[in-house]
PDB file of C-alpha atoms and ligand atoms in Angstrom:
ATOM      1  CA  MET P   1     -29.937  -2.296  10.896  1.00 82.00           C
ATOM      2  CA  ASP P   2     -30.128  -6.062  12.291  1.00 91.00           C
ATOM      3  CA  GLN P   3     -27.684  -6.221  14.629  1.00 95.00           C
ATOM      4  CA  ARG P   4     -27.088  -9.752  13.658  1.00 96.00           C
ATOM      5  CA  ILE P   5     -26.164  -8.469  10.465  1.00 95.00           C
ATOM      6  CA  VAL P   6     -23.918  -5.102  12.488  1.00 94.00           C
ATOM      7  CA  GLN P   7     -22.256  -8.249  13.793  1.00 95.00           C
ATOM      8  CA  ASN P   8     -22.149 -10.837  11.124  1.00 94.00           C
ATOM      9  CA  ILE P   9     -19.556  -7.345   9.025  1.00 94.00           C
ATOM     10  CA  TYR P  10     -18.184  -6.521  12.108  1.00 94.00           C
ATOM     11  CA  HIS P  11     -16.416  -9.884  12.109  1.00 94.00           C
ATOM     12  CA  LEU P  12     -15.132 -10.046   8.637  1.00 96.00           C
ATOM     13  CA  PHE P  13     -13.756  -6.245   8.414  1.00 97.00           C
ATOM     14  CA  LYS P  14     -12.874  -5.231  11.934  1.00 97.00           C
ATOM     15  CA  LEU P  15      -9.349  -3.913  12.256  1.00 98.00           C
ATOM     16  CA  GLU P  16      -9.695  -3.382  15.819  1.00 97.00           C
ATOM     17  CA  ASP P  17      -6.649  -3.059  17.701  1.00 95.00           C
ATOM     18  CA  ARG P  18      -4.516  -4.230  15.079  1.00 98.00           C
ATOM     19  CA  VAL P  19      -1.224  -1.667  14.868  1.00 98.00           C
ATOM     20  CA  ALA P  20      -1.183  -0.832  10.452  1.00 99.00           C
ATOM     21  CA  ILE P  21       1.542   0.578   9.183  1.00 99.00           C
ATOM     22  CA  VAL P  22       0.514   2.153   5.543  1.00 99.00           C
ATOM     23  CA  THR P  23       3.943   3.873   3.715  1.00 99.00           C
ATOM     24  CA  GLY P  24       3.586   6.690   1.689  1.00 98.00           C
ATOM     25  CA  ALA P  25       0.388   7.771   4.168  1.00 98.00           C
ATOM     26  CA  GLY P  26       0.442  11.551   3.413  1.00 98.00           C
ATOM     27  CA  ASN P  27      -1.581  11.742   0.473  1.00 98.00           C
ATOM     28  CA  GLY P  28      -4.254   9.480  -2.099  1.00 98.00           C
ATOM     29  CA  ILE P  29      -4.444   6.070  -2.238  1.00 98.00           C
ATOM     30  CA  GLY P  30      -1.786   5.666   1.107  1.00 98.00           C
ATOM     31  CA  LYS P  31      -3.873   8.512   3.443  1.00 98.00           C
ATOM     32  CA  ALA P  32      -7.245   6.778   2.553  1.00 98.00           C
ATOM     33  CA  THR P  33      -6.083   3.441   3.059  1.00 99.00           C
ATOM     34  CA  ALA P  34      -4.778   5.025   7.237  1.00 99.00           C
ATOM     35  CA  ARG P  35      -8.618   6.363   6.773  1.00 98.00           C
ATOM     36  CA  MET P  36     -10.089   4.117   6.156  1.00 98.00           C
ATOM     37  CA  MET P  37      -7.992   1.264   8.055  1.00 98.00           C
ATOM     38  CA  ALA P  38      -8.525   3.681  11.339  1.00 98.00           C
ATOM     39  CA  GLY P  39     -12.101   3.592  10.618  1.00 98.00           C
ATOM     40  CA  LEU P  40     -12.626   0.356  11.050  1.00 98.00           C
ATOM     41  CA  GLY P  41     -10.348   0.180  14.483  1.00 98.00           C
ATOM     42  CA  ALA P  42      -6.837  -0.166  12.947  1.00 98.00           C
ATOM     43  CA  ILE P  43      -3.850   2.143  14.762  1.00 98.00           C
ATOM     44  CA  VAL P  44      -2.436   3.687  11.922  1.00 99.00           C
ATOM     45  CA  ILE P  45       0.902   4.015  11.891  1.00 99.00           C
ATOM     46  CA  ALA P  46       1.256   6.569   9.219  1.00 98.00           C
ATOM     47  CA  CYS P  47       4.648   7.650   7.453  1.00 98.00           C
ATOM     48  CA  ASP P  48       5.588   9.841   4.124  1.00 98.00           C
ATOM     49  CA  ILE P  49       8.584  11.745   2.922  1.00 98.00           C
ATOM     50  CA  GLU P  50       6.290  14.812   3.322  1.00 98.00           C
ATOM     51  CA  GLU P  51       5.934  14.965   7.235  1.00 98.00           C
ATOM     52  CA  ASP P  52       3.578  18.338   6.947  1.00 98.00           C
ATOM     53  CA  SER P  53       1.111  15.811   4.572  1.00 98.00           C
ATOM     54  CA  VAL P  54       1.942  12.432   7.307  1.00 98.00           C
ATOM     55  CA  THR P  55       0.664  14.961  10.016  1.00 98.00           C
ATOM     56  CA  ALA P  56      -2.459  16.382   8.543  1.00 98.00           C
ATOM     57  CA  THR P  57      -3.432  12.910   7.761  1.00 98.00           C
ATOM     58  CA  VAL P  58      -3.534  12.158  11.244  1.00 98.00           C
ATOM     59  CA  ASP P  59      -4.823  14.843  13.409  1.00 98.00           C
ATOM     60  CA  GLU P  60      -8.105  13.809  10.600  1.00 98.00           C
ATOM     61  CA  ILE P  61      -8.390  10.586  11.899  1.00 98.00           C
ATOM     62  CA  LEU P  62      -7.388  11.629  15.762  1.00 98.00           C
ATOM     63  CA  ALA P  63      -9.836  14.457  15.500  1.00 98.00           C
ATOM     64  CA  GLU P  64     -12.173  12.178  14.890  1.00 98.00           C
ATOM     65  CA  GLY P  65     -11.651   9.811  17.755  1.00 98.00           C
ATOM     66  CA  LEU P  66     -10.181   7.156  15.922  1.00 98.00           C
ATOM     67  CA  LYS P  67      -6.217   6.207  16.889  1.00 98.00           C
ATOM     68  CA  ALA P  68      -2.541   6.897  14.218  1.00 98.00           C
ATOM     69  CA  GLN P  69       0.403   8.017  14.641  1.00 98.00           C
ATOM     70  CA  ALA P  70       2.324  10.007  11.901  1.00 98.00           C
ATOM     71  CA  TYR P  71       6.205   9.645  11.215  1.00 98.00           C
ATOM     72  CA  ASP P  72       8.378  11.380   8.905  1.00 98.00           C
ATOM     73  CA  CYS P  73      10.411   8.107   7.061  1.00 98.00           C
ATOM     74  CA  ASP P  74      11.871   7.093   3.884  1.00 98.00           C
ATOM     75  CA  ILE P  75      11.308   3.625   2.321  1.00 98.00           C
ATOM     76  CA  THR P  76      14.504   4.189   0.799  1.00 98.00           C
ATOM     77  CA  LYS P  77      15.962   4.022   3.876  1.00 98.00           C
ATOM     78  CA  PRO P  78      16.882   1.170   6.212  1.00 98.00           C
ATOM     79  CA  GLU P  79      18.246   2.430   9.413  1.00 98.00           C
ATOM     80  CA  GLN P  80      14.934   5.072   9.472  1.00 98.00           C
ATOM     81  CA  ILE P  81      12.063   1.987   8.983  1.00 98.00           C
ATOM     82  CA  ARG P  82      14.423  -0.227  11.698  1.00 98.00           C
ATOM     83  CA  GLU P  83      14.132   3.713  13.969  1.00 98.00           C
ATOM     84  CA  LEU P  84      10.397   3.093  13.071  1.00 98.00           C
ATOM     85  CA  ILE P  85       9.850  -0.248  13.849  1.00 98.00           C
ATOM     86  CA  LYS P  86      11.534   0.102  17.247  1.00 98.00           C
ATOM     87  CA  GLN P  87       9.963   2.768  18.215  1.00 98.00           C
ATOM     88  CA  VAL P  88       6.335   1.370  17.449  1.00 98.00           C
ATOM     89  CA  LEU P  89       7.377  -2.089  18.920  1.00 98.00           C
ATOM     90  CA  GLU P  90       7.658  -0.723  21.972  1.00 98.00           C
ATOM     91  CA  LYS P  91       4.512   1.321  22.476  1.00 98.00           C
ATOM     92  CA  TYR P  92       2.437  -1.307  20.830  1.00 98.00           C
ATOM     93  CA  GLY P  93       4.277  -4.533  21.581  1.00 98.00           C
ATOM     94  CA  THR P  94       3.436  -5.346  18.206  1.00 98.00           C
ATOM     95  CA  ILE P  95       3.152  -5.087  13.949  1.00 98.00           C
ATOM     96  CA  ASP P  96      -0.191  -7.022  12.476  1.00 98.00           C
ATOM     97  CA  ILE P  97      -0.268  -5.102   9.059  1.00 99.00           C
ATOM     98  CA  LEU P  98       1.859  -3.135   6.886  1.00 99.00           C
ATOM     99  CA  VAL P  99       0.204  -1.523   3.607  1.00 99.00           C
ATOM    100  CA  ASN P 100       3.126  -0.523   0.717  1.00 99.00           C
ATOM    101  CA  ASN P 101       2.266   1.785  -1.105  1.00 98.00           C
ATOM    102  CA  GLY P 102       4.678   5.066  -0.664  1.00 98.00           C
ATOM    103  CA  ALA P 103       6.418   5.285  -3.976  1.00 98.00           C
ATOM    104  CA  THR P 104       6.857   7.423  -6.945  1.00 97.00           C
ATOM    105  CA  LEU P 105       5.529   8.744 -10.786  1.00 92.00           C
ATOM    106  CA  GLY P 106       7.858   7.616 -13.799  1.00 92.00           C
ATOM    107  CA  GLY P 107       7.545  11.360 -15.150  1.00 90.00           C
ATOM    108  CA  GLY P 108       5.585   9.894 -18.386  1.00 91.00           C
ATOM    109  CA  LYS P 109       9.011   8.960 -19.639  1.00 94.00           C
ATOM    110  CA  LYS P 110       9.817   6.885 -23.549  1.00 95.00           C
ATOM    111  CA  VAL P 111      12.999   4.820 -22.927  1.00 97.00           C
ATOM    112  CA  GLU P 112      15.804   6.403 -24.491  1.00 97.00           C
ATOM    113  CA  GLU P 113      14.922   8.875 -21.416  1.00 97.00           C
ATOM    114  CA  VAL P 114      14.873   6.187 -18.807  1.00 98.00           C
ATOM    115  CA  ASP P 115      18.743   6.327 -18.528  1.00 98.00           C
ATOM    116  CA  GLU P 116      20.791   4.150 -15.682  1.00 98.00           C
ATOM    117  CA  GLU P 117      20.492   6.317 -13.173  1.00 98.00           C
ATOM    118  CA  GLU P 118      16.615   6.737 -13.715  1.00 98.00           C
ATOM    119  CA  PHE P 119      16.150   3.615 -13.850  1.00 98.00           C
ATOM    120  CA  ASP P 120      17.924   3.496 -11.071  1.00 98.00           C
ATOM    121  CA  ARG P 121      15.938   6.141  -8.698  1.00 98.00           C
ATOM    122  CA  LEU P 122      13.187   4.318  -9.629  1.00 98.00           C
ATOM    123  CA  ILE P 123      13.990   0.494  -8.366  1.00 98.00           C
ATOM    124  CA  LYS P 124      15.130   1.867  -5.140  1.00 98.00           C
ATOM    125  CA  VAL P 125      11.939   3.355  -4.669  1.00 98.00           C
ATOM    126  CA  ASN P 126       9.181   1.151  -5.883  1.00 98.00           C
ATOM    127  CA  LEU P 127      10.921  -1.889  -5.372  1.00 98.00           C
ATOM    128  CA  LYS P 128      13.672  -1.656  -3.228  1.00 98.00           C
ATOM    129  CA  GLY P 129      11.596   0.382  -0.663  1.00 98.00           C
ATOM    130  CA  VAL P 130       8.815  -2.365  -0.519  1.00 99.00           C
ATOM    131  CA  TYR P 131      11.407  -5.178   0.543  1.00 98.00           C
ATOM    132  CA  ASN P 132      13.184  -3.252   3.183  1.00 98.00           C
ATOM    133  CA  PHE P 133      10.065  -2.825   4.753  1.00 98.00           C
ATOM    134  CA  ILE P 134       8.811  -6.396   4.270  1.00 98.00           C
ATOM    135  CA  ALA P 135      12.181  -7.411   5.364  1.00 98.00           C
ATOM    136  CA  ALA P 136      12.026  -5.457   9.040  1.00 98.00           C
ATOM    137  CA  VAL P 137       8.718  -6.307   9.730  1.00 98.00           C
ATOM    138  CA  LEU P 138       8.688  -9.890   8.958  1.00 98.00           C
ATOM    139  CA  PRO P 139      10.410 -11.039  11.579  1.00 98.00           C
ATOM    140  CA  THR P 140       8.268  -9.743  14.185  1.00 98.00           C
ATOM    141  CA  MET P 141       5.086 -11.054  11.572  1.00 98.00           C
ATOM    142  CA  ARG P 142       7.339 -14.548  12.023  1.00 98.00           C
ATOM    143  CA  ALA P 143       7.405 -14.062  16.082  1.00 97.00           C
ATOM    144  CA  GLN P 144       3.712 -14.279  16.464  1.00 97.00           C
ATOM    145  CA  LYS P 145       2.853 -16.333  13.371  1.00 96.00           C
ATOM    146  CA  TYR P 146       0.911 -13.618  12.972  1.00 97.00           C
ATOM    147  CA  GLY P 147       0.515 -10.701   9.584  1.00 98.00           C
ATOM    148  CA  LYS P 148      -0.527  -9.483   6.650  1.00 98.00           C
ATOM    149  CA  ILE P 149       1.708  -7.787   3.843  1.00 98.00           C
ATOM    150  CA  VAL P 150      -1.328  -5.816   0.647  1.00 99.00           C
ATOM    151  CA  SER P 151       1.574  -3.905  -1.554  1.00 99.00           C
ATOM    152  CA  VAL P 152       0.568  -1.912  -4.067  1.00 98.00           C
ATOM    153  CA  SER P 153       1.314  -2.823  -7.659  1.00 98.00           C
ATOM    154  CA  SER P 154      -0.535  -0.935 -10.457  1.00 97.00           C
ATOM    155  CA  VAL P 155      -2.214  -1.979 -13.940  1.00 96.00           C
ATOM    156  CA  ALA P 156       1.426  -0.848 -15.012  1.00 96.00           C
ATOM    157  CA  ALA P 157       2.554  -4.009 -14.717  1.00 98.00           C
ATOM    158  CA  LEU P 158      -0.381  -6.418 -15.622  1.00 97.00           C
ATOM    159  CA  ALA P 159      -1.156  -4.516 -18.560  1.00 96.00           C
ATOM    160  CA  GLY P 160       1.920  -3.034 -19.464  1.00 95.00           C
ATOM    161  CA  ASP P 161       2.431   1.354 -20.285  1.00 91.00           C
ATOM    162  CA  PHE P 162       2.121   3.644 -22.470  1.00 89.00           C
ATOM    163  CA  THR P 163       4.994   4.675 -21.119  1.00 93.00           C
ATOM    164  CA  ASP P 164       7.913   4.108 -18.397  1.00 96.00           C
ATOM    165  CA  ILE P 165       9.268   1.150 -18.382  1.00 97.00           C
ATOM    166  CA  HIS P 166      11.241   1.505 -15.140  1.00 98.00           C
ATOM    167  CA  TYR P 167       8.026   2.139 -13.356  1.00 97.00           C
ATOM    168  CA  SER P 168       6.488  -0.731 -14.545  1.00 98.00           C
ATOM    169  CA  ALA P 169       9.294  -3.194 -14.467  1.00 98.00           C
ATOM    170  CA  ALA P 170       9.249  -2.235 -10.443  1.00 98.00           C
ATOM    171  CA  LYS P 171       5.637  -2.372 -10.239  1.00 98.00           C
ATOM    172  CA  GLY P 172       5.363  -6.164 -11.580  1.00 98.00           C
ATOM    173  CA  GLY P 173       8.729  -6.929  -9.133  1.00 98.00           C
ATOM    174  CA  VAL P 174       6.350  -6.378  -6.729  1.00 99.00           C
ATOM    175  CA  ILE P 175       4.189  -8.881  -7.965  1.00 98.00           C
ATOM    176  CA  ALA P 176       6.541 -11.664  -8.410  1.00 98.00           C
ATOM    177  CA  MET P 177       8.121 -10.711  -4.641  1.00 98.00           C
ATOM    178  CA  SER P 178       4.867 -10.489  -2.934  1.00 98.00           C
ATOM    179  CA  LYS P 179       3.563 -13.893  -5.017  1.00 98.00           C
ATOM    180  CA  THR P 180       7.433 -16.130  -3.780  1.00 98.00           C
ATOM    181  CA  LEU P 181       6.566 -14.934  -0.213  1.00 98.00           C
ATOM    182  CA  ALA P 182       3.868 -15.418  -0.023  1.00 98.00           C
ATOM    183  CA  ARG P 183       4.577 -19.079  -0.677  1.00 97.00           C
ATOM    184  CA  GLU P 184       7.495 -19.065   1.574  1.00 97.00           C
ATOM    185  CA  LEU P 185       4.576 -17.403   4.614  1.00 97.00           C
ATOM    186  CA  ALA P 186       2.217 -19.981   3.532  1.00 94.00           C
ATOM    187  CA  LEU P 187       2.646 -22.173   6.713  1.00 95.00           C
ATOM    188  CA  GLU P 188       3.157 -18.750   9.071  1.00 95.00           C
ATOM    189  CA  LYS P 189       0.560 -17.335   9.091  1.00 96.00           C
ATOM    190  CA  ILE P 190       1.219 -14.266   6.810  1.00 98.00           C
ATOM    191  CA  ASN P 191      -0.790 -13.270   3.283  1.00 98.00           C
ATOM    192  CA  VAL P 192       1.066 -11.537   1.350  1.00 98.00           C
ATOM    193  CA  ASN P 193      -1.117  -9.936  -1.161  1.00 98.00           C
ATOM    194  CA  VAL P 194      -1.009  -6.795  -3.991  1.00 99.00           C
ATOM    195  CA  VAL P 195      -4.075  -4.643  -4.848  1.00 98.00           C
ATOM    196  CA  ALA P 196      -3.453  -3.143  -8.669  1.00 98.00           C
ATOM    197  CA  PRO P 197      -5.098  -0.305  -9.265  1.00 97.00           C
ATOM    198  CA  GLY P 198      -6.094   1.555 -12.164  1.00 94.00           C
ATOM    199  CA  LEU P 199      -6.273   5.269 -12.595  1.00 91.00           C
ATOM    200  CA  THR P 200      -6.874   6.732  -9.908  1.00 93.00           C
ATOM    201  CA  ASN P 201      -8.289   9.903  -8.929  1.00 92.00           C
ATOM    202  CA  THR P 202      -4.280  11.240  -6.804  1.00 93.00           C
ATOM    203  CA  ARG P 203      -1.569  13.124  -7.835  1.00 89.00           C
ATOM    204  CA  MET P 204       0.167  11.203  -9.479  1.00 82.00           C
ATOM    205  CA  ALA P 205      -2.560  10.347 -11.736  1.00 81.00           C
ATOM    206  CA  HIS P 206      -2.810  14.208 -12.177  1.00 78.00           C
ATOM    207  CA  GLU P 207       0.822  14.642 -13.617  1.00 76.00           C
ATOM    208  CA  TRP P 208       0.668  11.298 -15.792  1.00 67.00           C
ATOM    209  CA  GLU P 209      -0.056  13.086 -18.894  1.00 61.00           C
ATOM    210  CA  PHE P 210      -2.156  10.024 -21.102  1.00 60.00           C
ATOM    211  CA  GLY P 211      -4.356  10.330 -17.243  1.00 61.00           C
ATOM    212  CA  PRO P 212      -7.696  12.603 -18.555  1.00 63.00           C
ATOM    213  CA  ALA P 213      -7.476  11.480 -21.995  1.00 62.00           C
ATOM    214  CA  LEU P 214      -8.705   7.585 -20.715  1.00 65.00           C
ATOM    215  CA  GLU P 215     -11.861   9.030 -18.943  1.00 69.00           C
ATOM    216  CA  ARG P 216     -13.565   8.268 -22.175  1.00 67.00           C
ATOM    217  CA  PHE P 217     -13.080   4.445 -21.914  1.00 73.00           C
ATOM    218  CA  TYR P 218     -13.941   4.226 -17.701  1.00 78.00           C
ATOM    219  CA  ARG P 219     -14.316   5.605 -14.440  1.00 85.00           C
ATOM    220  CA  ILE P 220     -11.448   6.877 -13.030  1.00 88.00           C
ATOM    221  CA  GLY P 221     -11.072   5.730  -9.149  1.00 93.00           C
ATOM    222  CA  GLU P 222     -11.603   7.488  -6.261  1.00 95.00           C
ATOM    223  CA  PRO P 223      -8.703   6.576  -3.558  1.00 98.00           C
ATOM    224  CA  GLU P 224     -11.382   5.014  -1.838  1.00 98.00           C
ATOM    225  CA  ASP P 225     -12.525   2.761  -3.875  1.00 98.00           C
ATOM    226  CA  VAL P 226      -9.197   0.947  -3.835  1.00 98.00           C
ATOM    227  CA  ALA P 227      -8.459   1.440  -0.253  1.00 98.00           C
ATOM    228  CA  ALA P 228     -11.335  -0.379   0.124  1.00 98.00           C
ATOM    229  CA  ALA P 229      -9.610  -3.625  -2.189  1.00 98.00           C
ATOM    230  CA  ILE P 230      -6.700  -2.637   0.623  1.00 99.00           C
ATOM    231  CA  CYS P 231      -8.511  -3.042   3.366  1.00 98.00           C
ATOM    232  CA  PHE P 232     -10.150  -5.994   2.356  1.00 98.00           C
ATOM    233  CA  LEU P 233      -6.820  -8.187   1.718  1.00 98.00           C
ATOM    234  CA  ALA P 234      -6.280  -7.087   5.658  1.00 98.00           C
ATOM    235  CA  SER P 235      -8.859  -8.086   7.362  1.00 98.00           C
ATOM    236  CA  GLU P 236     -10.113 -11.834   7.802  1.00 97.00           C
ATOM    237  CA  ALA P 237     -12.349 -11.943   5.312  1.00 98.00           C
ATOM    238  CA  ALA P 238      -9.924 -12.230   2.752  1.00 98.00           C
ATOM    239  CA  GLY P 239      -7.888 -14.955   5.514  1.00 97.00           C
ATOM    240  CA  TYR P 240      -7.811 -17.578   2.857  1.00 97.00           C
ATOM    241  CA  PHE P 241      -6.048 -15.305  -0.191  1.00 98.00           C
ATOM    242  CA  SER P 242      -2.448 -15.373  -0.494  1.00 98.00           C
ATOM    243  CA  GLY P 243      -0.111 -14.619  -2.995  1.00 98.00           C
ATOM    244  CA  GLN P 244      -3.134 -12.801  -5.441  1.00 98.00           C
ATOM    245  CA  VAL P 245      -3.849 -10.381  -7.726  1.00 98.00           C
ATOM    246  CA  ILE P 246      -6.503  -7.548  -6.785  1.00 98.00           C
ATOM    247  CA  SER P 247      -6.989  -5.313  -9.852  1.00 98.00           C
ATOM    248  CA  PRO P 248      -9.487  -1.956  -8.155  1.00 97.00           C
ATOM    249  CA  ASN P 249      -9.518  -0.720 -12.286  1.00 94.00           C
ATOM    250  CA  GLY P 250     -13.455   0.138 -13.237  1.00 92.00           C
ATOM    251  CA  GLY P 251     -13.105  -1.613 -16.124  1.00 91.00           C
ATOM    252  CA  GLU P 252      -9.849  -0.779 -17.343  1.00 88.00           C
ATOM    253  CA  TYR P 253      -8.370  -4.163 -17.500  1.00 91.00           C
ATOM    254  CA  MET P 254      -9.654  -7.091 -16.881  1.00 91.00           C
ATOM    255  CA  LEU P 255      -7.365  -9.939 -15.695  1.00 80.00           C
TER     256      LEU P 255
HETATM  257  N1  NAD N   1      -2.992   6.717  -9.068  1.00 58.40           N
HETATM  258  C1  NAD N   1      -2.570   5.981  -9.657  1.00 58.40           C
HETATM  259  O1  NAD N   1      -3.567   6.398 -10.981  1.00 58.40           O
HETATM  260  C2  NAD N   1      -2.286   4.483  -9.606  1.00 58.40           C
HETATM  261  C3  NAD N   1      -2.085   3.629 -10.529  1.00 58.40           C
HETATM  262  C4  NAD N   1      -1.754   3.303 -10.170  1.00 58.40           C
HETATM  263  C5  NAD N   1      -0.926   2.676  -8.822  1.00 58.40           C
HETATM  264  N2  NAD N   1      -0.569   4.200  -8.560  1.00 58.40           N
HETATM  265  C6  NAD N   1       0.623   4.022  -7.192  1.00 58.40           C
HETATM  266  O2  NAD N   1      -1.169   3.189  -5.545  1.00 58.40           O
HETATM  267  C7  NAD N   1       0.654   4.257  -4.840  1.00 58.40           C
HETATM  268  C8  NAD N   1      -0.783   5.611  -4.019  1.00 58.40           C
HETATM  269  O3  NAD N   1       0.344   6.619  -5.120  1.00 58.40           O
HETATM  270  P1  NAD N   1      -0.255   7.646  -5.034  1.00 58.40           P
HETATM  271  O4  NAD N   1      -1.090   7.509  -6.445  1.00 58.40           O
HETATM  272  O5  NAD N   1      -1.653   7.411  -3.776  1.00 58.40           O
HETATM  273  O6  NAD N   1       0.441   9.002  -5.049  1.00 58.40           O
HETATM  274  P2  NAD N   1       1.345  10.628  -3.975  1.00 58.40           P
HETATM  275  O7  NAD N   1       1.539  10.579  -4.743  1.00 58.40           O
HETATM  276  O8  NAD N   1      -0.710  10.375  -4.018  1.00 58.40           O
HETATM  277  O9  NAD N   1       1.008   9.061  -2.474  1.00 58.40           O
HETATM  278  C9  NAD N   1       1.957   8.632  -3.486  1.00 58.40           C
HETATM  279  C10 NAD N   1       2.606   8.982  -1.645  1.00 58.40           C
HETATM  280  O10 NAD N   1       4.325   8.690  -1.062  1.00 58.40           O
HETATM  281  C11 NAD N   1       5.081   9.015  -0.526  1.00 58.40           C
HETATM  282  N3  NAD N   1       6.769   8.788  -1.682  1.00 58.40           N
HETATM  283  C12 NAD N   1       6.878   8.886  -2.017  1.00 58.40           C
HETATM  284  N4  NAD N   1       8.139   8.371  -2.487  1.00 58.40           N
HETATM  285  C13 NAD N   1       8.332   7.795  -0.565  1.00 58.40           C
HETATM  286  C14 NAD N   1       9.238   7.206   0.740  1.00 58.40           C
HETATM  287  N5  NAD N   1      10.549   7.349  -0.617  1.00 58.40           N
HETATM  288  N6  NAD N   1       9.012   6.807   0.974  1.00 58.40           N
HETATM  289  C15 NAD N   1       8.380   6.960   2.264  1.00 58.40           C
HETATM  290  N7  NAD N   1       6.762   7.634   1.045  1.00 58.40           N
HETATM  291  C16 NAD N   1       7.103   8.722   0.088  1.00 58.40           C
HETATM  292  C17 NAD N   1       4.468  10.418  -1.358  1.00 58.40           C
HETATM  293  O11 NAD N   1       5.312  11.216  -0.215  1.00 58.40           O
HETATM  294  C18 NAD N   1       3.176  10.598  -1.926  1.00 58.40           C
HETATM  295  O12 NAD N   1       2.669  10.414   0.234  1.00 58.40           O
HETATM  296  C19 NAD N   1       1.584   3.913  -5.249  1.00 58.40           C
HETATM  297  O13 NAD N   1       2.116   2.668  -5.055  1.00 58.40           O
HETATM  298  C20 NAD N   1       1.081   4.101  -7.297  1.00 58.40           C
HETATM  299  O14 NAD N   1       2.302   3.641  -7.560  1.00 58.40           O
HETATM  300  C21 NAD N   1      -1.807   4.640  -8.204  1.00 58.40           C
END
């Protein structure tokens, strides 16, 4: 390929030596994002509550001669997040990218099955978990006047869903929170954006009863389809994007 083309692509999309935290990196979209970011040159801090899964993700990255480190970290536990950040800063001195991907499933619950405890359980992981990580990395990003925050929402927040009001509410909260934060940080060179995927071929989708039926209407995405959008928003190619929601969804929902 013409070297000028290679250089142009490189300058737009490289994540070389960027320190990138990816939550929920043990499976699905988070795993694909961790691998893709490492492939673009990032030092990936892969975290998950599933220690074996996240170790496997990092082993795959290291086997390709790329850079990553695994952390067993629960996004609902601010003290675990603070400890992770302390260790990352001691070792690498910076955090450039935060991908808030880790989340849990509603389980296909009708409204009458979502009691207060169940509502709180999901908000705690899928909304407050995102807040916890953002609050913990912001002092570093503010001090260095650089940062890319990409949070994973869902088409469920944009178009509604068939069940799981609490899942949609949490994912809608991620969008609203990101837009406000984008305004607050607009002059500090910290970009805050959201990827809202449609149905994607991960175990989360397979645990959802309506998933397979929808294949009649549009192509179900692969984790890499979503990871590519996340990598774009974390790159300099998206330097003027902030407070935006992009939705890789194969035509499931049009903004
Ligand atoms: N798969 C889909 O169809 C779809 C559609 C729209 C949005 N999403 C969103 O994409 C993201 C990734 O989901 P996925 O489909 O890859 O699911 P997945 O279940 O394959 O992966 C989610 C990961 O998050 C981790 N996780 C869960 N709770 C955590 C916690 N408290 N702390 C740290 N990690 C935790 C899990 O262990 C898992 O590895 C989620 O935010 C999900 O809501 C998925």
